[in-house]
mmCIF file of C-alpha atoms in Angstrom:
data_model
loop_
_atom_site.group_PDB
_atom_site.id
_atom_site.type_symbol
_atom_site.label_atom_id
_atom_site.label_comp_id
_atom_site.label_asym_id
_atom_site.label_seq_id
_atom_site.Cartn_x
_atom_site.Cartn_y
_atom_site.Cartn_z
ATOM 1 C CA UNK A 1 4.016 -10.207 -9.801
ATOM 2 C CA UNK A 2 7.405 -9.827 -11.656
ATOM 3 C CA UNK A 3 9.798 -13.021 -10.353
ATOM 4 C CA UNK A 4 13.513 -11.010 -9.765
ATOM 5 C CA UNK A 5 15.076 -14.180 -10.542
ATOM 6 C CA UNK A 6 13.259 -15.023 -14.070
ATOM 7 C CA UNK A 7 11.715 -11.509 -14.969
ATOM 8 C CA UNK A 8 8.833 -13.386 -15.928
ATOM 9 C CA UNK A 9 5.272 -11.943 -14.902
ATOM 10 C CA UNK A 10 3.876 -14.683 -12.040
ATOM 11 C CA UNK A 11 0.198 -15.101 -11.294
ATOM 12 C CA UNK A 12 0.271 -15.258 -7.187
ATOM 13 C CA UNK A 13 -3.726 -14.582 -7.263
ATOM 14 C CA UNK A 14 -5.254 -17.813 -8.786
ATOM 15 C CA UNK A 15 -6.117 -20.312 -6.538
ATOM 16 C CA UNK A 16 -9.542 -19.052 -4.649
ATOM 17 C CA UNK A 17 -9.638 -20.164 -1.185
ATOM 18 C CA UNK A 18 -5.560 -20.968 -1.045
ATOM 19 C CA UNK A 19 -3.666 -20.296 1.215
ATOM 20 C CA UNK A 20 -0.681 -17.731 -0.025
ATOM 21 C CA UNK A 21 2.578 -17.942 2.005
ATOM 22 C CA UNK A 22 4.546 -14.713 2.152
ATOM 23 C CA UNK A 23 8.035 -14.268 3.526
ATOM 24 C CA UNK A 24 9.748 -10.138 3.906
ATOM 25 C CA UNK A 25 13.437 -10.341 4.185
ATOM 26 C CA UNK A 26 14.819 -7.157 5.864
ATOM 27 C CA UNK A 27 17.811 -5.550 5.527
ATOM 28 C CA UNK A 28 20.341 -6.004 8.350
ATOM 29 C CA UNK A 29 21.213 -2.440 8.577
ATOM 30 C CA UNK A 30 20.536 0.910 11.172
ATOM 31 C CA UNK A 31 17.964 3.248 11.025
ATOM 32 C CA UNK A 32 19.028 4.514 7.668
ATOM 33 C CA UNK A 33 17.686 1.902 5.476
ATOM 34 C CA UNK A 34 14.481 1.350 7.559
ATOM 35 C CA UNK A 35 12.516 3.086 4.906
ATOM 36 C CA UNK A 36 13.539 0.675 2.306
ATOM 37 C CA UNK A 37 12.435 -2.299 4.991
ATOM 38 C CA UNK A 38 9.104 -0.152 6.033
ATOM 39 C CA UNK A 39 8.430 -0.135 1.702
ATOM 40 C CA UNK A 40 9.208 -3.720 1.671
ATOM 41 C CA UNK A 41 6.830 -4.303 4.285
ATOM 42 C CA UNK A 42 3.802 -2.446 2.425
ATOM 43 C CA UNK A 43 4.639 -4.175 -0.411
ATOM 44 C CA UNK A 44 4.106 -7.373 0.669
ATOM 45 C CA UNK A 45 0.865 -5.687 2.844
ATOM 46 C CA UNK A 46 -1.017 -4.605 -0.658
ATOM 47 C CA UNK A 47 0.213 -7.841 -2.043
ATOM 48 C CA UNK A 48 -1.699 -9.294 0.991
ATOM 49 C CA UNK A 49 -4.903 -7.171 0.414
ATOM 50 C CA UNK A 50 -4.782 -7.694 -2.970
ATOM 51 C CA UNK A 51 -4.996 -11.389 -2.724
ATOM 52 C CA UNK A 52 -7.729 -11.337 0.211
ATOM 53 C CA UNK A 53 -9.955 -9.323 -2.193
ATOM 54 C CA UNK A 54 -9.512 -12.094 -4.643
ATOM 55 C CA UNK A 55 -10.606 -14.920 -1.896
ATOM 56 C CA UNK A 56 -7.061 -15.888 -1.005
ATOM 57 C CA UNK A 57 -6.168 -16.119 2.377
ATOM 58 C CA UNK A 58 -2.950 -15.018 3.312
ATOM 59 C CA UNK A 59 -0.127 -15.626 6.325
ATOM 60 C CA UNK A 60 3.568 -14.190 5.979
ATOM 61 C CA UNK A 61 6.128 -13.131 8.135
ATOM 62 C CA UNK A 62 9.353 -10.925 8.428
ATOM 63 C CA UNK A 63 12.831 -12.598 8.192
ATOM 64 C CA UNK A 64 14.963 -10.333 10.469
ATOM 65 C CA UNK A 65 18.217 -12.375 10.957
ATOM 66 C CA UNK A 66 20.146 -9.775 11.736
ATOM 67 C CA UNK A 67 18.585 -6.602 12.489
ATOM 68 C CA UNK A 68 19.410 -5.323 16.171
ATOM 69 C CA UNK A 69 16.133 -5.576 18.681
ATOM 70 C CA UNK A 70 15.850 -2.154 19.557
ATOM 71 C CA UNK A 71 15.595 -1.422 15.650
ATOM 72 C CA UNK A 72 13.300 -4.452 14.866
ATOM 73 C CA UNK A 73 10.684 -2.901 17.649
ATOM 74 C CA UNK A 74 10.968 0.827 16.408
ATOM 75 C CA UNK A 75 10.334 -0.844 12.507
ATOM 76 C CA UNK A 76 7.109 -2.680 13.826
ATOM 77 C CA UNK A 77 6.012 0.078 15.413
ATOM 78 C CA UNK A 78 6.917 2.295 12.085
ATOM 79 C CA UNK A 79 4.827 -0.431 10.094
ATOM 80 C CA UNK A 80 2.039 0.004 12.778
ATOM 81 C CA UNK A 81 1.656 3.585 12.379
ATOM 82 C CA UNK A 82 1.703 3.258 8.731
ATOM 83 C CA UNK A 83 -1.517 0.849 8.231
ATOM 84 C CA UNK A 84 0.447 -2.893 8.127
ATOM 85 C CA UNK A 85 -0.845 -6.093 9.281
ATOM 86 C CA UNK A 86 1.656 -7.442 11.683
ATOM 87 C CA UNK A 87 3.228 -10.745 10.761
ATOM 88 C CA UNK A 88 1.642 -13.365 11.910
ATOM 89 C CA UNK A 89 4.762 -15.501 13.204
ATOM 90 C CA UNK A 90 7.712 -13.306 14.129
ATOM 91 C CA UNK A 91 11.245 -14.474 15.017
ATOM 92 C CA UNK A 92 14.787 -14.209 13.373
ATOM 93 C CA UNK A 93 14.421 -17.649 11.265
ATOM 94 C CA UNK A 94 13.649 -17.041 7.216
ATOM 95 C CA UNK A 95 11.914 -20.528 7.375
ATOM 96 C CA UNK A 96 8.405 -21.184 7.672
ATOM 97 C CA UNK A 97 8.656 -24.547 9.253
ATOM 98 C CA UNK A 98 5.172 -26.173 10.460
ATOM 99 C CA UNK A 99 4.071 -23.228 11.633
ATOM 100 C CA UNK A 100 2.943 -22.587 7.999
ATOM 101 C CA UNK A 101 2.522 -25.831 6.721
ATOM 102 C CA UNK A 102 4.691 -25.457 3.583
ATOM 103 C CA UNK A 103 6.795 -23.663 1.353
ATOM 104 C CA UNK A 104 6.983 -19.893 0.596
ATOM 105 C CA UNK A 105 5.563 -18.956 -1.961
ATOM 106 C CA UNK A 106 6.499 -14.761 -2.022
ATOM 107 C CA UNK A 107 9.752 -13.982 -1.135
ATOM 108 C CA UNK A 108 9.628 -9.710 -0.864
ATOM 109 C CA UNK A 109 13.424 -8.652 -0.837
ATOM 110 C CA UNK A 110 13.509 -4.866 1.325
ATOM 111 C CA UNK A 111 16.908 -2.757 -0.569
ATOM 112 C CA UNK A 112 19.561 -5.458 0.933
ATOM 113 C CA UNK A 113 17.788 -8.274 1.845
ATOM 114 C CA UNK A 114 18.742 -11.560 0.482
ATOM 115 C CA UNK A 115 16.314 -14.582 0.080
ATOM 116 C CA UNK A 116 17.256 -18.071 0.724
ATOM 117 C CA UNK A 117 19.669 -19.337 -1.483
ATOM 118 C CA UNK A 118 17.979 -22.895 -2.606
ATOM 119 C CA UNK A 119 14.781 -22.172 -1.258
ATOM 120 C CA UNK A 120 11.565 -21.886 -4.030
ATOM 121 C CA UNK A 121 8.970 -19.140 -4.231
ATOM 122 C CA UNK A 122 8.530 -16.382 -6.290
ATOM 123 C CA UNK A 123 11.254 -12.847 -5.233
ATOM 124 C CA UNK A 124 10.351 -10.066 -5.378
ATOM 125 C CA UNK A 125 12.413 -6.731 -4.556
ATOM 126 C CA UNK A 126 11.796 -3.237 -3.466
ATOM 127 C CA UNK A 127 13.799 -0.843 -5.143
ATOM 128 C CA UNK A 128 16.658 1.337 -3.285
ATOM 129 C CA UNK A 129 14.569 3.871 -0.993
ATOM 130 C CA UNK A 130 16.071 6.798 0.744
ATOM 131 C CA UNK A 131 15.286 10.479 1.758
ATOM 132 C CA UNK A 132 16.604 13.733 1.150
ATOM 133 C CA UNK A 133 16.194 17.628 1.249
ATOM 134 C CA UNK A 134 16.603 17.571 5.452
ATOM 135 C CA UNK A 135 14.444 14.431 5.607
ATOM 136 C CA UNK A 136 15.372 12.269 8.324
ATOM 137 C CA UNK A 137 14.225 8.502 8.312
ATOM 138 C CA UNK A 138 15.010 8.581 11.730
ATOM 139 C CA UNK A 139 12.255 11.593 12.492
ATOM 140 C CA UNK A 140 10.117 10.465 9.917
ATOM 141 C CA UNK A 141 9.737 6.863 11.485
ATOM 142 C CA UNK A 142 9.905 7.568 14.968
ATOM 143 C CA UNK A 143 7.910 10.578 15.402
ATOM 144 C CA UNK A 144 4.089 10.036 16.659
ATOM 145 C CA UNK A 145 2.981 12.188 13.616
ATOM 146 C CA UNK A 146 0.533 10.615 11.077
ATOM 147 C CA UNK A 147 2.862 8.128 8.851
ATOM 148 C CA UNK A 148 -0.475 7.154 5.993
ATOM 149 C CA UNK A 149 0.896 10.422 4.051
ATOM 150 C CA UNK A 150 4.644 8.569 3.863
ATOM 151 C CA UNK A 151 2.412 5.137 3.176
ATOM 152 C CA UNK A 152 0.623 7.341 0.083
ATOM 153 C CA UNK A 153 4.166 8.930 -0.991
ATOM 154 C CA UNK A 154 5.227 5.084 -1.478
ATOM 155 C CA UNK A 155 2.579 3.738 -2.811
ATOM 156 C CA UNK A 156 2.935 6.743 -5.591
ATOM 157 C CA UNK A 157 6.390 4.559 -7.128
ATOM 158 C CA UNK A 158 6.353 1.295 -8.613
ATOM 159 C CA UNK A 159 7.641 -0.933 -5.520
ATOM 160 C CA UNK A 160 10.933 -1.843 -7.820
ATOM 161 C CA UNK A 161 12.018 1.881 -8.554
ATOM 162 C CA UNK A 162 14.470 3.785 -6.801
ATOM 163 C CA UNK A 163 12.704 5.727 -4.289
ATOM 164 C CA UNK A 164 14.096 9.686 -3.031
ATOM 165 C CA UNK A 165 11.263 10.525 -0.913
ATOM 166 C CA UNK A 166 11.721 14.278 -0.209
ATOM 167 C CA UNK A 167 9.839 16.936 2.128
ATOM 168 C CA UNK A 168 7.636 18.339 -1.094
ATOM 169 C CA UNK A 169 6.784 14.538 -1.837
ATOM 170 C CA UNK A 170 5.710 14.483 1.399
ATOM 171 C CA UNK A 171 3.858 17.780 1.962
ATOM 172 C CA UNK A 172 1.868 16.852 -1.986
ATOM 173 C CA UNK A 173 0.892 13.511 -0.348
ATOM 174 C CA UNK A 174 -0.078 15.338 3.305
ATOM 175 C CA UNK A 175 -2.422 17.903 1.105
ATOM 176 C CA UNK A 176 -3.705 14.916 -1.444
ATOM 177 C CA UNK A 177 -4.649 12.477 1.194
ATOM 178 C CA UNK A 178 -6.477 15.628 3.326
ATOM 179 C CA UNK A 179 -8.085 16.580 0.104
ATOM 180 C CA UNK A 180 -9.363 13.218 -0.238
ATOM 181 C CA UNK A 181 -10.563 12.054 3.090
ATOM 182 C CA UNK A 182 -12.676 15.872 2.526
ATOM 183 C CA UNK A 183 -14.291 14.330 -0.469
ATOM 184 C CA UNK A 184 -15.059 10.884 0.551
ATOM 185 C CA UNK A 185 -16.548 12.915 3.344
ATOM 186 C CA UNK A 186 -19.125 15.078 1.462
ATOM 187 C CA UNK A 187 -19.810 12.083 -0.777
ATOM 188 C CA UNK A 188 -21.140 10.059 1.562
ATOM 189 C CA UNK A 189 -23.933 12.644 2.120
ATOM 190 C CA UNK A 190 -25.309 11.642 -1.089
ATOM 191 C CA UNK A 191 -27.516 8.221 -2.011
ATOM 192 C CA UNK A 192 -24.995 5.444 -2.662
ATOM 193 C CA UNK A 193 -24.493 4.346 -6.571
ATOM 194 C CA UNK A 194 -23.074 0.999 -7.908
ATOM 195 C CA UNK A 195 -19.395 1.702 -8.384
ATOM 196 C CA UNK A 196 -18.148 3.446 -11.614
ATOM 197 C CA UNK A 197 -17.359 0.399 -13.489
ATOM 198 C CA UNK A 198 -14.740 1.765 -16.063
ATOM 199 C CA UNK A 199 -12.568 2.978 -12.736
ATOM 200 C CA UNK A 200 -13.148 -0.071 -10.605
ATOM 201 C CA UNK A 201 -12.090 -1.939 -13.863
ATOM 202 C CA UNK A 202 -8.720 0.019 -14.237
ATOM 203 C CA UNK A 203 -8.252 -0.224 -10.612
ATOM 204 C CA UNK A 204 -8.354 -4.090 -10.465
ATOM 205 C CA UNK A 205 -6.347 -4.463 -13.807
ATOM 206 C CA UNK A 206 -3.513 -2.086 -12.372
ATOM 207 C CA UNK A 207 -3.480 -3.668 -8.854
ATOM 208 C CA UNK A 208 -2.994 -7.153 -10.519
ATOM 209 C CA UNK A 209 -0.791 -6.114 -12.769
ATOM 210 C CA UNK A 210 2.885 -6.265 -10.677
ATOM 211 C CA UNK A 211 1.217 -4.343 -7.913
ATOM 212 C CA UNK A 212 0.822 -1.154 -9.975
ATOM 213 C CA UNK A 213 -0.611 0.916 -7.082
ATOM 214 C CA UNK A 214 1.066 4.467 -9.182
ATOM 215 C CA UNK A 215 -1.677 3.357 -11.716
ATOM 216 C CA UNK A 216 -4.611 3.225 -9.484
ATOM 217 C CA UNK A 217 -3.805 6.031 -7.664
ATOM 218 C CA UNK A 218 -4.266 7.951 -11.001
ATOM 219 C CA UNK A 219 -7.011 5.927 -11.718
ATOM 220 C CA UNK A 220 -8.964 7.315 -8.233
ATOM 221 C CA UNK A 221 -7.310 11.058 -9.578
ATOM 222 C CA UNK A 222 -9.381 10.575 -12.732
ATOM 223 C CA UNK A 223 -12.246 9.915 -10.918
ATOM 224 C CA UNK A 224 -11.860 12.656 -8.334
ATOM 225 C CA UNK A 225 -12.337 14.930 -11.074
ATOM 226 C CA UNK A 226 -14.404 13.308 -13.636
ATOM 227 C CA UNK A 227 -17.731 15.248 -14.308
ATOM 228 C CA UNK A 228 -21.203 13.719 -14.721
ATOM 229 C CA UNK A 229 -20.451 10.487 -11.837
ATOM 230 C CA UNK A 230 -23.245 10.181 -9.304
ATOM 231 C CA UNK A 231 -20.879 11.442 -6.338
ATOM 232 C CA UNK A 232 -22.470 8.283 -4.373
ATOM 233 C CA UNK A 233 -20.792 6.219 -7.004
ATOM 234 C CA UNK A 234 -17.664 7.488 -6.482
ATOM 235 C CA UNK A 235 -17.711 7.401 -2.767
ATOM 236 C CA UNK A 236 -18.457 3.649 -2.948
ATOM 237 C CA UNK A 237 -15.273 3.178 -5.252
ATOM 238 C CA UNK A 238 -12.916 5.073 -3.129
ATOM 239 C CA UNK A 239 -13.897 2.769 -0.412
ATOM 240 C CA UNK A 240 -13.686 0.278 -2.142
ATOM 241 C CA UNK A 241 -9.525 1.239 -3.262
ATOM 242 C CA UNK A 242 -9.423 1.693 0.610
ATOM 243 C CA UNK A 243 -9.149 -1.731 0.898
ATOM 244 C CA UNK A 244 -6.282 -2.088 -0.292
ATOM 245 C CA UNK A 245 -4.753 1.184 -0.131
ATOM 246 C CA UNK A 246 -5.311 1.414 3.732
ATOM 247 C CA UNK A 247 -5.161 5.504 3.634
ATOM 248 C CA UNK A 248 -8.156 5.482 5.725
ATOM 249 C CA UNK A 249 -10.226 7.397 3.389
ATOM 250 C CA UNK A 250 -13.601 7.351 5.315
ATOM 251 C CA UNK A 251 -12.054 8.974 8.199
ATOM 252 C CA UNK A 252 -13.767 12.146 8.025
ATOM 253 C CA UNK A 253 -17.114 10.791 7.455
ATOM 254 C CA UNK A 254 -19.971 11.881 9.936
ATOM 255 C CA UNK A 255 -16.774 14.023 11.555
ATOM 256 C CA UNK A 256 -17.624 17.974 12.910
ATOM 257 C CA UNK A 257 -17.077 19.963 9.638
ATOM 258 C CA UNK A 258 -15.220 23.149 9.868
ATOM 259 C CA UNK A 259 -15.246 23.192 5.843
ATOM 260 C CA UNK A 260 -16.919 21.579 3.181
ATOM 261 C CA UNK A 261 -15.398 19.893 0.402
ATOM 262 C CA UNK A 262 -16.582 21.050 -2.875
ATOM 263 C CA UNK A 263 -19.273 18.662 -4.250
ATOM 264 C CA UNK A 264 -18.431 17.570 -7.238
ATOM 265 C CA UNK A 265 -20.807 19.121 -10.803
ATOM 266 C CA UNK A 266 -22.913 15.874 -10.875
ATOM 267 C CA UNK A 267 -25.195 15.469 -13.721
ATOM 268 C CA UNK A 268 -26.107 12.252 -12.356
ATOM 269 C CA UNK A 269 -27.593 13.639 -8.487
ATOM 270 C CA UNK A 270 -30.206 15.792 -8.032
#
C-alpha cells in the first residue's frame, strides 16, 4: 500500500499469521459524502481480504467522531448491502485501546477524514467520490435495490482517484456483473481445471500492488474472453477473485435458467 504521508510503497502483507490492525476514519459530513465513506470502507474491506488470503488475520474498526447516529446506522447498513465485514469494535473513539492489543497499523482516510495527528501506522486515502447525471447518493444508498453493482463501479477506480460515479457507470457495471454471474453459472457445468495460472498470477500481483483492483478486474475481462481455457479453469479462478472481490459471482449457480450463457469456444473441453 502507498503511505499518504511518505508516498513510499508499504508492504502491510508480510507477516503470516499476524495480526493486521486497521482503523477507517469517516468523514463528519451528511448524506452527501457517504459515498466517499462507503469507498473508504471497501477499501479497507479488500485490504482485509487481501491480507486473509495471504494468512493474516485481520480486526479494524470505523472512527466516526462526528458523524450524526441516524447517518452512522443508514452508512452500516449501506456497507451491509454492499458486501462489507462489519467492524469488529464500533464506537466514536479513533483509538484502539486494549480492545486490540496495540497500535494501528492502517489508517484508511474516507474524502475528509483526518487520522490521528501523532499516532503511527501506515494512511491511506480514498480519493474525492461523488455522483452525477441525476444520481442521488441519498437513493443510491438507501434504496433496498442490489448495491454489489455500485461495489463493482468502485472497485473499477484506483481507491486514490477522484471518483464521478454516474448512471451509465452504473448501468455498464449492472449489465457486467449480470453477464458474469451468467458465466460463472454455465461454467460450473463443466469438470473443474486447476486455475489459469498466468491470470491468477496477474490477479495476485495487481491486488498486492496498492490494491489495484482496476487491474484485476481487467485481468478476469481477459479471461472472460480468452479462447482455448478449459471453461472449468476459469470458473475456479473467478471464484477464486470472488474472494476478494465479494460480487457474489457464484450466485447463479445451480439457479432455474431462463437463458444460457454462451459457453465459451474451448479447445481444452470436450
Amino acid at each position: 500500500m502507498r503511505d499518504a504521508r511518505t508516498g513510499q510503497l508499504v508492504d502491510v502483507h508480510k507477516g503470516v499469521g499476524g495480526l493486521l490492525r486497521v482503523c477507517v476514519h469517516t468523514a463528519c459530513a451528511e448524506p452527501s459524502a457517504r459515498l466517499g465513506n462507503l469507498r473508504a470502507l471497501l477499501t479497507a474491506d479488500v485490504l482485509a481480504r487481501v491480507a486473509e488470503l495471504d494468512g493474516r488475520q485481520v480486526v479494524y474498526r470505523h472512527a466516526e467522531p462526528c458523524l450524526p447516529e441516524r447517518e452512522a446506522k443508514a452508512l452500516a447498513r449501506a456497507a451491509g448491502m454492499m458486501g462489507i465485514h462489519p467492524a469488529a469494535v464500533p464506537g466514536p473513539d479513533a483509538s484502539y485501546g486494549s480492545a486490540y492489543g496495540g497500535r494501528t497499523d492502517v489508517h484508511v482516510l474516507a474524502p475528509g477524514g483526518r487520522a490521528p495527528r501523532h499516532e503511527a501506522g501506515l494512511v491511506v486515502e480514498v480519493g474525492p467520490t461523488r455522483t452525477s447525471g441525476g444520481l442521488s447518493q441519498e437513493d443510491l444508498t438507501e434504496s433496498t435495490a442490489d448495491l454489489l453493482p455500485t461495489r463493482l463501479a468502485l472497485l473499477t477506480r484506483p481507491h486514490a482517484a477522484p471518483l464521478d460515479l454516474t448512471p451509465d457507470e452504473l448501468a455498464r457495471a449492472t449489465r457486467q456483473l449480470t453477464r458474469w454471474r451468467e458465466h460463472v453459472a454455465t461454467w460450473a457445468t463443466f469438470p473443474s481445471r486447476p486455475m489459469h495460472h498466468e491470470t491468477a498470477r496477474h490477479l495476485q500481483t495487481a491486488l498486492h500492488d496498492d490494491l489495484d483492483t482496476p487491474t484485476a478486474l481487467e485481468a478476469l475481462r481477459r479471461l472472460e474472453k480468452e479462447p482455448g481455457i478449459p471453461d472449468g479453469a476459469r470458473f475456479e479462478l473467478f471464484v477464486y477473485a470472488d474472494r476478494v472481490l465479494a460480487l457474489e459471482l457464484p450466485r447463479e449457480v445451480g439457479a432455474p435458467r431462463h437463458g444460457t450463457a454462451e459457453p465459451s469456444h474451448d479447445a481444452g473441453e470436450e
